[in-house]
CSV table of C-alpha atoms and ligand atoms in Angstrom, one decimal:
chain,number,residue,atom,x,y,z
A,1,ASP,CA,-12.2,77.6,119.1
A,2,SER,CA,-14.7,80.2,118.0
A,3,ASP,CA,-12.1,82.2,115.9
A,4,ALA,CA,-12.1,79.3,113.5
A,5,ASP,CA,-15.9,79.2,113.2
A,6,PRO,CA,-17.0,80.4,109.7
A,7,LEU,CA,-19.1,83.3,108.5
A,8,VAL,CA,-22.3,81.5,107.5
A,9,ILE,CA,-24.8,82.9,105.0
A,10,ILE,CA,-28.3,81.3,104.8
A,11,GLY,CA,-29.6,81.6,101.3
A,12,THR,CA,-28.0,81.6,97.8
A,13,GLY,CA,-30.3,84.0,96.0
A,14,LEU,CA,-29.1,87.3,94.7
A,15,ALA,CA,-28.7,88.6,98.2
A,16,GLY,CA,-26.6,85.7,99.6
A,17,TYR,CA,-24.4,85.2,96.5
A,18,ASN,CA,-23.8,89.0,96.0
A,19,LEU,CA,-22.9,89.4,99.6
A,20,ALA,CA,-20.4,86.5,99.4
A,21,ARG,CA,-18.9,88.0,96.2
A,22,GLU,CA,-18.5,91.5,97.8
A,23,PHE,CA,-17.1,89.9,101.0
A,24,ARG,CA,-14.5,87.9,99.0
A,25,LYS,CA,-13.3,91.1,97.3
A,26,LEU,CA,-12.2,92.3,100.8
A,27,ASP,CA,-11.4,89.1,102.6
A,28,ARG,CA,-10.0,86.0,100.9
A,29,THR,CA,-9.3,83.9,104.0
A,30,THR,CA,-12.1,83.9,106.6
A,31,PRO,CA,-13.9,80.5,106.3
A,32,LEU,CA,-17.2,81.0,104.5
A,33,VAL,CA,-20.2,78.6,104.4
A,34,LEU,CA,-23.4,79.1,102.5
A,35,VAL,CA,-26.4,77.0,103.2
A,36,THR,CA,-29.4,76.7,100.9
A,37,ALA,CA,-32.6,74.7,100.8
A,38,ASP,CA,-32.5,74.8,97.0
A,39,ASP,CA,-29.8,73.4,94.6
A,40,GLY,CA,-27.6,76.6,94.8
A,41,THR,CA,-27.8,77.5,91.1
A,42,PHE,CA,-26.9,81.1,90.6
A,43,TYR,CA,-29.4,82.9,88.4
A,44,SER,CA,-31.0,86.3,87.9
A,45,LYS,CA,-34.5,86.0,89.4
A,46,PRO,CA,-35.9,89.0,87.5
A,47,LEU,CA,-35.5,87.0,84.3
A,48,LEU,CA,-38.2,84.6,85.4
A,49,SER,CA,-40.9,87.0,84.2
A,50,ALA,CA,-39.2,87.9,80.9
A,51,SER,CA,-38.0,84.7,79.4
A,52,LEU,CA,-40.9,82.7,77.9
A,53,ALA,CA,-41.1,84.8,74.7
A,54,HIS,CA,-37.4,84.1,74.1
A,55,GLY,CA,-38.0,80.4,74.7
A,56,LYS,CA,-35.5,80.3,77.5
A,57,THR,CA,-35.1,77.0,79.4
A,58,PRO,CA,-34.3,77.0,83.1
A,59,GLN,CA,-30.8,75.6,82.1
A,60,GLN,CA,-30.2,78.7,79.9
A,61,LEU,CA,-31.2,81.0,82.8
A,62,ALA,CA,-28.7,79.2,85.2
A,63,THR,CA,-25.5,81.3,85.2
A,64,SER,CA,-23.4,79.0,87.5
A,65,SER,CA,-23.8,75.8,89.4
A,66,ALA,CA,-23.3,75.6,93.2
A,67,GLU,CA,-19.9,73.8,92.5
A,68,GLU,CA,-18.8,76.7,90.3
A,69,MET,CA,-19.9,79.2,92.8
A,70,ALA,CA,-18.1,77.4,95.7
A,71,ARG,CA,-14.8,77.5,93.6
A,72,GLU,CA,-15.3,81.2,92.7
A,73,LEU,CA,-16.1,82.2,96.3
A,74,HIS,CA,-13.6,79.9,98.0
A,75,ALA,CA,-16.5,78.8,100.1
A,76,GLU,CA,-18.3,75.6,101.2
A,77,ILE,CA,-21.9,75.5,99.9
A,78,LEU,CA,-24.4,73.1,101.5
A,79,VAL,CA,-27.2,72.6,99.0
A,80,HIS,CA,-30.6,71.0,99.6
A,81,THR,CA,-30.1,71.7,103.2
A,82,GLN,CA,-32.8,73.5,105.3
A,83,VAL,CA,-31.8,75.5,108.3
A,84,ASP,CA,-34.4,74.5,110.9
A,85,ASP,CA,-33.2,76.4,114.0
A,86,ILE,CA,-30.8,79.1,115.1
A,87,ASP,CA,-29.5,78.9,118.7
A,88,ALA,CA,-28.2,82.5,118.9
A,89,ALA,CA,-26.7,82.0,122.4
A,90,ALA,CA,-24.7,79.0,121.3
A,91,ARG,CA,-24.1,80.4,117.8
A,92,THR,CA,-25.2,77.1,116.3
A,93,LEU,CA,-27.5,76.2,113.5
A,94,THR,CA,-29.6,73.0,113.1
A,95,LEU,CA,-29.4,71.7,109.5
A,96,VAL,CA,-31.8,69.3,107.9
A,97,PRO,CA,-30.5,67.7,104.7
A,98,ALA,CA,-33.3,67.0,102.1
A,99,ASN,CA,-31.9,63.5,101.3
A,100,GLY,CA,-33.1,62.2,104.7
A,101,SER,CA,-29.7,61.9,106.3
A,102,HIS,CA,-29.3,62.9,109.9
A,103,ARG,CA,-29.8,66.4,111.3
A,104,ALA,CA,-26.5,68.2,111.8
A,105,SER,CA,-25.3,71.3,113.6
A,106,LEU,CA,-23.1,74.0,112.3
A,107,ARG,CA,-21.4,76.7,114.5
A,108,TYR,CA,-20.9,80.2,113.2
A,109,ALA,CA,-18.8,83.2,114.2
A,110,ARG,CA,-21.2,85.5,112.4
A,111,LEU,CA,-24.5,84.7,110.6
A,112,VAL,CA,-26.2,86.4,107.7
A,113,LEU,CA,-29.9,85.7,106.9
A,114,ALA,CA,-30.6,86.0,103.2
A,115,THR,CA,-33.7,83.8,103.2
A,116,GLY,CA,-35.7,85.8,100.7
A,117,ALA,CA,-39.5,86.1,100.4
A,118,SER,CA,-42.3,83.6,99.5
A,119,CYS,CA,-45.5,84.1,97.5
A,120,ARG,CA,-48.3,85.4,99.7
A,121,PRO,CA,-50.9,82.8,100.7
A,122,LEU,CA,-53.9,82.7,98.2
A,123,PRO,CA,-57.1,84.4,99.1
A,124,PRO,CA,-60.0,81.9,99.6
A,125,ILE,CA,-60.9,80.5,96.2
A,126,GLU,CA,-63.6,77.8,95.8
A,127,GLY,CA,-63.5,74.9,93.4
A,128,ASP,CA,-61.3,72.0,92.4
A,129,GLY,CA,-59.0,73.9,90.0
A,130,LEU,CA,-56.3,75.0,92.4
A,131,ALA,CA,-53.9,72.2,91.2
A,132,ARG,CA,-53.6,74.1,87.9
A,133,LEU,CA,-52.8,77.4,89.6
A,134,PHE,CA,-49.1,78.0,89.4
A,135,ARG,CA,-46.7,80.5,91.2
A,136,VAL,CA,-43.3,81.4,89.9
A,137,ASN,CA,-40.7,82.5,92.5
A,138,SER,CA,-37.8,80.2,91.8
A,139,LEU,CA,-36.0,78.5,88.9
A,140,ASP,CA,-37.8,75.2,89.8
A,141,ASP,CA,-41.2,77.0,89.7
A,142,TYR,CA,-40.3,78.4,86.3
A,143,HIS,CA,-39.5,74.9,85.1
A,144,GLY,CA,-42.8,73.6,86.4
A,145,PHE,CA,-44.8,76.4,84.8
A,146,ARG,CA,-43.0,76.2,81.5
A,147,THR,CA,-43.5,72.5,81.3
A,148,ALA,CA,-47.2,72.9,82.0
A,149,LEU,CA,-47.5,75.5,79.3
A,150,ALA,CA,-46.4,73.1,76.5
A,151,ASN,CA,-49.2,72.7,73.9
A,152,ARG,CA,-51.5,75.0,75.9
A,153,ARG,CA,-52.9,78.3,74.6
A,154,ARG,CA,-54.8,80.2,77.3
A,155,VAL,CA,-53.5,81.5,80.6
A,156,LEU,CA,-55.5,83.2,83.4
A,157,LEU,CA,-53.3,85.5,85.4
A,158,LEU,CA,-54.2,86.6,88.9
A,159,GLY,CA,-52.7,90.0,89.8
A,160,ALA,CA,-51.8,93.0,87.7
A,161,GLY,CA,-48.9,94.1,89.9
A,162,LEU,CA,-45.3,94.3,88.8
A,163,ILE,CA,-44.8,90.6,88.2
A,164,GLY,CA,-48.3,90.0,86.9
A,165,CYS,CA,-47.9,92.7,84.2
A,166,GLU,CA,-44.4,91.4,83.3
A,167,PHE,CA,-45.8,87.9,82.8
A,168,ALA,CA,-48.8,89.2,80.8
A,169,ASN,CA,-46.3,91.0,78.5
A,170,ASP,CA,-44.1,87.9,78.2
A,171,LEU,CA,-46.9,85.4,77.7
A,172,VAL,CA,-48.8,87.4,75.1
A,173,GLN,CA,-45.6,87.8,73.1
A,174,ALA,CA,-44.9,84.1,73.5
A,175,GLY,CA,-48.3,83.5,71.7
A,176,TYR,CA,-50.6,82.8,74.6
A,177,GLU,CA,-54.1,84.2,75.1
A,178,VAL,CA,-53.9,86.1,78.4
A,179,ASP,CA,-56.7,87.2,80.8
A,180,VAL,CA,-55.6,89.2,83.8
A,181,VAL,CA,-57.8,89.6,86.9
A,182,ASP,CA,-57.1,92.2,89.6
A,183,PRO,CA,-59.3,93.8,92.3
A,184,LEU,CA,-57.8,97.2,91.7
A,185,GLY,CA,-58.8,99.7,89.0
A,186,TRP,CA,-55.7,99.7,86.8
A,187,PRO,CA,-52.4,97.8,86.4
A,188,LEU,CA,-49.7,98.5,89.0
A,189,ALA,CA,-52.3,100.5,90.9
A,190,THR,CA,-50.4,100.5,94.2
A,191,ILE,CA,-47.4,102.3,92.6
A,192,LEU,CA,-48.6,104.0,89.4
A,193,PRO,CA,-50.9,106.9,89.1
A,194,GLU,CA,-54.1,106.1,87.1
A,195,THR,CA,-53.0,107.8,83.8
A,196,ALA,CA,-49.7,105.8,83.7
A,197,GLY,CA,-51.4,102.6,84.6
A,198,ARG,CA,-54.0,103.0,81.9
A,199,ASP,CA,-51.3,103.9,79.4
A,200,LEU,CA,-49.6,100.6,80.1
A,201,ARG,CA,-52.9,98.8,80.0
A,202,ARG,CA,-53.8,100.1,76.5
A,203,LYS,CA,-50.5,98.9,75.0
A,204,LEU,CA,-50.9,95.4,76.6
A,205,GLU,CA,-54.5,95.3,75.4
A,206,ALA,CA,-53.4,96.3,71.9
A,207,ALA,CA,-51.2,93.2,71.9
A,208,GLY,CA,-54.1,91.0,73.0
A,209,VAL,CA,-54.1,90.9,76.8
A,210,HIS,CA,-57.6,91.0,78.3
A,211,PHE,CA,-57.9,92.9,81.6
A,212,HIS,CA,-60.6,92.2,84.2
A,213,THR,CA,-59.9,95.0,86.7
A,214,GLY,CA,-62.0,95.7,89.7
A,215,SER,CA,-62.8,92.0,90.1
A,216,ARG,CA,-61.8,89.0,92.0
A,217,LEU,CA,-61.6,85.3,91.2
A,218,GLU,CA,-64.3,83.5,93.2
A,219,ARG,CA,-64.2,80.0,91.9
A,220,LEU,CA,-61.8,77.9,89.8
A,221,GLU,CA,-63.0,74.6,88.4
A,222,ARG,CA,-61.5,71.9,86.3
A,223,ARG,CA,-63.3,71.6,82.9
A,224,GLY,CA,-61.9,68.8,80.9
A,225,THR,CA,-58.2,69.4,80.5
A,226,GLY,CA,-58.6,73.1,81.3
A,227,LEU,CA,-60.1,75.6,83.8
A,228,TYR,CA,-63.3,77.5,84.2
A,229,ALA,CA,-63.0,80.7,86.4
A,230,GLN,CA,-65.9,82.5,87.9
A,231,LEU,CA,-65.3,86.2,88.8
A,232,ASP,CA,-67.2,88.1,91.4
A,233,ASN,CA,-68.5,90.5,88.7
A,234,GLY,CA,-70.6,87.8,87.2
A,235,LYS,CA,-68.2,87.1,84.3
A,236,ALA,CA,-66.4,83.8,83.6
A,237,VAL,CA,-63.1,83.1,81.9
A,238,GLU,CA,-61.9,79.8,80.4
A,239,ALA,CA,-58.3,79.0,80.4
A,240,ASP,CA,-55.9,76.1,80.2
A,241,LEU,CA,-54.0,77.0,83.3
A,242,ALA,CA,-53.6,79.8,85.8
A,243,LEU,CA,-50.7,81.8,87.3
A,244,ALA,CA,-51.0,83.8,90.5
A,245,ALA,CA,-48.8,86.8,91.0
A,246,LEU,CA,-50.3,88.2,94.2
A,247,GLY,CA,-47.2,89.6,95.9
A,248,LEU,CA,-44.6,88.4,98.3
A,249,GLN,CA,-44.0,88.2,102.0
A,250,ALA,CA,-40.6,88.1,103.7
A,251,ASN,CA,-39.4,84.8,105.1
A,252,THR,CA,-39.1,85.7,108.8
A,253,GLY,CA,-40.1,82.4,110.5
A,254,LEU,CA,-36.6,81.2,111.3
A,255,ALA,CA,-35.5,84.6,112.7
A,256,GLN,CA,-38.7,84.9,114.7
A,257,ALA,CA,-38.3,81.5,116.3
A,258,ALA,CA,-34.7,82.5,117.2
A,259,GLY,CA,-36.1,85.4,119.2
A,260,LEU,CA,-34.9,88.1,116.7
A,261,GLU,CA,-36.9,91.3,116.3
A,262,VAL,CA,-39.3,90.9,113.3
A,263,GLY,CA,-41.8,93.3,111.8
A,264,ARG,CA,-43.0,92.8,108.2
A,265,GLY,CA,-39.4,91.7,107.6
A,266,ILE,CA,-36.4,90.8,109.8
A,267,ARG,CA,-35.7,94.1,111.5
A,268,VAL,CA,-32.1,95.4,110.9
A,269,ASP,CA,-30.4,98.8,111.4
A,270,ARG,CA,-28.5,100.5,108.7
A,271,GLN,CA,-25.5,98.3,109.4
A,272,LEU,CA,-27.8,95.4,108.5
A,273,ARG,CA,-27.6,94.1,112.1
A,274,THR,CA,-30.5,92.3,113.7
A,275,SER,CA,-31.4,92.5,117.4
A,276,ASP,CA,-28.5,90.0,117.9
A,277,GLU,CA,-25.1,91.5,117.4
A,278,ASN,CA,-23.7,88.5,115.6
A,279,ILE,CA,-26.6,88.1,113.1
A,280,PHE,CA,-27.3,90.2,110.1
A,281,ALA,CA,-29.9,90.2,107.3
A,282,LEU,CA,-30.3,91.5,103.8
A,283,GLY,CA,-32.4,91.0,100.6
A,284,ASP,CA,-36.1,90.3,100.4
A,285,CYS,CA,-36.3,89.0,104.0
A,286,ALA,CA,-34.9,92.2,105.6
A,287,GLU,CA,-36.7,95.3,106.8
A,288,VAL,CA,-33.8,97.8,106.7
A,289,ASP,CA,-34.4,100.7,109.1
A,290,GLY,CA,-38.2,100.4,108.3
A,291,HIS,CA,-37.8,99.8,104.5
A,292,LEU,CA,-38.9,96.5,103.1
A,293,LEU,CA,-38.1,96.5,99.3
A,294,TYR,CA,-38.4,93.4,97.1
A,295,PHE,CA,-35.9,94.7,94.5
A,296,VAL,CA,-32.4,94.0,93.3
A,297,ALA,CA,-30.9,97.5,93.5
A,298,PRO,CA,-31.3,97.9,97.3
A,299,LEU,CA,-30.0,94.4,98.0
A,300,MET,CA,-26.9,95.2,96.0
A,301,ALA,CA,-26.3,98.4,98.1
A,302,CYS,CA,-26.8,96.3,101.2
A,303,ALA,CA,-24.4,93.6,100.0
A,304,ARG,CA,-21.6,96.2,99.4
A,305,SER,CA,-22.2,97.8,102.7
A,306,LEU,CA,-22.5,94.6,104.8
A,307,ALA,CA,-19.3,93.2,103.1
A,308,GLN,CA,-17.4,96.2,104.5
A,309,THR,CA,-18.8,95.7,108.0
A,310,LEU,CA,-18.1,92.0,108.0
A,311,ALA,CA,-14.5,92.6,106.8
A,312,GLY,CA,-13.9,94.9,109.7
A,313,SER,CA,-14.9,98.4,108.5
A,314,PRO,CA,-18.4,99.1,109.9
A,315,SER,CA,-20.5,100.8,107.2
A,316,SER,CA,-24.1,102.0,107.0
A,317,VAL,CA,-26.3,101.6,104.0
A,318,GLN,CA,-28.1,104.6,102.6
A,319,TYR,CA,-30.9,104.2,100.1
A,320,GLY,CA,-31.2,107.0,97.5
A,321,ALA,CA,-34.1,107.2,95.1
A,322,ILE,CA,-34.7,103.6,93.8
A,323,PRO,CA,-36.2,103.5,90.2
A,324,VAL,CA,-37.5,100.2,89.0
A,325,ALA,CA,-37.7,99.3,85.3
A,326,VAL,CA,-40.9,97.3,84.7
A,327,LYS,CA,-40.0,94.7,82.1
A,328,THR,CA,-43.1,95.3,80.0
A,329,THR,CA,-41.4,95.7,76.7
A,330,LEU,CA,-44.6,96.4,74.9
A,331,ARG,CA,-44.7,99.7,76.9
A,332,PRO,CA,-41.4,100.4,78.7
A,333,THR,CA,-42.3,101.7,82.2
A,334,THR,CA,-40.1,103.0,85.0
A,335,VAL,CA,-41.4,103.8,88.4
A,336,CYS,CA,-39.8,105.3,91.5
A,337,PRO,CA,-42.5,104.9,94.0
A,338,PRO,CA,-42.7,107.6,96.8
A,339,GLY,CA,-41.8,106.2,100.2
A,340,ALA,CA,-44.5,104.8,102.4
A,341,GLY,CA,-46.6,107.6,103.9
A,342,ALA,CA,-45.1,110.3,101.7
A,343,GLU,CA,-47.5,113.2,101.4
A,344,GLY,CA,-47.9,115.0,98.1
A,345,GLU,CA,-49.7,114.8,94.7
A,346,TRP,CA,-49.1,113.4,91.3
A,347,GLN,CA,-48.6,115.9,88.5
A,348,VAL,CA,-49.1,114.2,85.2
A,349,GLN,CA,-48.3,115.0,81.6
A,350,ALA,CA,-49.4,112.6,78.9
A,351,ASP,CA,-49.4,112.3,75.2
A,352,SER,CA,-49.0,109.5,72.6
A,353,ASP,CA,-45.3,109.3,73.4
A,354,GLY,CA,-46.0,108.3,77.0
A,355,VAL,CA,-46.7,109.5,80.5
A,356,GLN,CA,-44.5,111.5,82.8
A,357,ALA,CA,-45.9,111.7,86.3
A,358,GLU,CA,-44.1,113.4,89.2
A,359,PHE,CA,-45.1,113.1,92.8
A,360,ARG,CA,-44.3,116.4,94.6
A,361,ASP,CA,-45.0,117.7,98.1
A,362,GLY,CA,-46.4,121.1,99.0
A,363,SER,CA,-43.1,122.8,98.5
A,364,GLY,CA,-42.5,121.2,95.1
A,365,ARG,CA,-40.0,118.6,96.2
A,366,LEU,CA,-39.9,115.6,94.0
A,367,LEU,CA,-40.6,112.4,96.1
A,368,GLY,CA,-41.3,109.9,93.3
A,369,PHE,CA,-42.1,109.5,89.7
A,370,ALA,CA,-43.5,107.3,87.0
A,371,LEU,CA,-42.6,107.3,83.3
A,372,THR,CA,-43.9,105.3,80.3
A,373,GLY,CA,-43.0,105.0,76.6
A,374,SER,CA,-40.3,107.2,75.3
A,375,ARG,CA,-40.7,109.4,78.4
A,376,ILE,CA,-38.5,106.9,80.2
A,377,THR,CA,-35.5,108.9,78.9
A,378,ALA,CA,-36.3,111.5,81.7
A,379,ARG,CA,-35.3,108.9,84.3
A,380,ASP,CA,-31.7,109.9,85.1
A,381,ALA,CA,-32.6,113.6,85.5
A,382,LEU,CA,-35.5,112.8,87.8
A,383,VAL,CA,-33.4,110.3,89.8
A,384,ALA,CA,-30.9,113.1,90.4
A,385,GLU,CA,-33.6,115.4,91.6
A,386,CYS,CA,-35.6,112.9,93.6
A,387,ALA,CA,-35.5,112.9,97.4
A,388,PRO,CA,-33.6,109.8,98.8
A,389,LEU,CA,-35.6,107.1,100.6
A,390,MET,CA,-33.3,107.3,103.6
A,391,LYS,CA,-32.2,110.7,104.8
B,401,FAD,P1,-34.3,84.6,97.1
B,401,FAD,O1,-33.9,84.7,95.7
B,401,FAD,O2,-35.7,84.3,97.5
B,401,FAD,O3,-33.4,83.6,97.9
B,401,FAD,C1,-33.6,83.1,99.1
B,401,FAD,C2,-32.7,81.9,99.4
B,401,FAD,O4,-32.8,81.5,100.8
B,401,FAD,C3,-32.9,80.7,98.6
B,401,FAD,O5,-31.6,80.2,98.2
B,401,FAD,C4,-33.6,79.7,99.5
B,401,FAD,O6,-33.3,78.4,99.2
B,401,FAD,C5,-32.9,80.1,100.8
B,401,FAD,N1,-33.6,79.8,102.1
B,401,FAD,C6,-34.7,80.4,102.6
B,401,FAD,N2,-35.0,79.8,103.8
B,401,FAD,C7,-34.1,78.9,104.1
B,401,FAD,C8,-33.8,78.0,105.2
B,401,FAD,N3,-34.6,78.0,106.2
B,401,FAD,N4,-32.8,77.2,105.1
B,401,FAD,C9,-32.0,77.2,104.0
B,401,FAD,N5,-32.1,78.0,102.9
B,401,FAD,C10,-33.2,78.9,103.0
B,401,FAD,N6,-36.5,93.0,91.2
B,401,FAD,C11,-36.0,94.0,90.5
B,401,FAD,O7,-35.3,94.9,91.1
B,401,FAD,N7,-36.3,94.1,89.2
B,401,FAD,C12,-37.1,93.2,88.5
B,401,FAD,O8,-37.3,93.4,87.4
B,401,FAD,C13,-37.6,92.1,89.3
B,401,FAD,N8,-38.3,91.2,88.7
B,401,FAD,C14,-38.8,90.1,89.4
B,401,FAD,C15,-39.5,89.1,88.7
B,401,FAD,C16,-39.9,88.0,89.4
B,401,FAD,C17,-40.7,86.9,88.7
B,401,FAD,C18,-39.6,87.8,90.8
B,401,FAD,C19,-40.1,86.6,91.6
B,401,FAD,C20,-38.9,88.8,91.5
B,401,FAD,C21,-38.5,89.9,90.8
B,401,FAD,N9,-37.7,90.9,91.4
B,401,FAD,C22,-37.2,92.0,90.6
B,401,FAD,C23,-37.3,90.8,92.8
B,401,FAD,C24,-35.9,90.2,92.9
B,401,FAD,O9,-35.8,89.1,92.1
B,401,FAD,C25,-35.7,89.9,94.4
B,401,FAD,O10,-35.7,91.1,95.1
B,401,FAD,C26,-34.4,89.1,94.7
B,401,FAD,O11,-34.1,88.1,93.7
B,401,FAD,C27,-34.4,88.6,96.1
B,401,FAD,O12,-33.2,87.9,96.3
B,401,FAD,P2,-33.0,87.2,97.8
B,401,FAD,O13,-31.6,86.6,97.7
B,401,FAD,O14,-33.2,88.1,98.9
B,401,FAD,O15,-34.1,86.0,97.9
């Protein structure tokens, strides 16, 4: 009887768990199942790039275990279980447990995809050093990286984007020597105007971070217990290990194989509904009415809205201006990037206190902003003035 089939959520990251929490505030009785390929530990992913300097272990970052979450959510949580296939017509999932036991199937009444995003594939890099190149996109990855760092001193960081700059800030304060390589001209170049990016760079440099902007890693070789990195500008960097922070891409494979509409992310409307009326998506995997955002604030808005819809009151999400606090404590930085394709110009004021940059269109409308140093106190006023991402 399909009425007894559960609401199923694939993924126990911030998107899956926060949706389950919001849903349980409205509905205590509908059967709820969460399925995850990992161990279902609840943790705050943004802390992964801001915890080394505080000496935090993975155990200290874990807020609750899967068992505790199952009790809190009055839900069944299937851990170490990969969903391999969605049969949308039969409303059935194929499950593959990691312990080698048999594949199983699970019927759903409604399904939510909260499958997150993965690190982008590496660009071609020559040499035999790739085994010492780490990525950090999960609590397990953090564990592996932190273990490898023990008794090491020098870290080569690939990528001066948001996560790269946060790791540079964290590693240098944890006592490591940090070299950052990025093909663009200044840190956070895709979202910060040059003056703000250079302001952040100066503060990180003053703390000891070395930037190699406008250059790419060409070759990474093992040298003894460490690494030798050859850049395309002719320079070389020696390090003990390397960390790549080269951006993310939405996990859309499962949705695509099920015949759902997929763009850069799993395409959903403002009710978070995919091209199948019984399947929804939110979080890093979802492209919401054209917006693909890898941040916590939008997924929280989606979780609240989707919980309403799933509990019987159809609700649409509306993104306002979404400011992001970059966790570079050496130079606090807040950025509210203009939406993709926004037309306008940066207007920049800068002094030793910091930078205030406002992105305005021809008629003076505020479409985005960036603040550094003590100028971040202007944030709330600018958020109130800033045009929403969704009209
Ligand atoms: P994820 O956390 O990736 O969860 C995906 C889940 O899906 C996992 O449980 C996985 O096991 C499961 N899954 C996937 N495929 C399958 C399958 N086929 N079968 C079963 N299970 C599957 N955002 C901010 O707003 N501010 C910040 O300061 C910030 N800092 C960050 C720092 C770092 C280092 C990183 C990596 C991200 C940061 N972010 C930040 C982004 C933010 O953490 C993410 O937007 C958010 O955590 C995404 O949550 P999610 O649940 O969508 O995805």
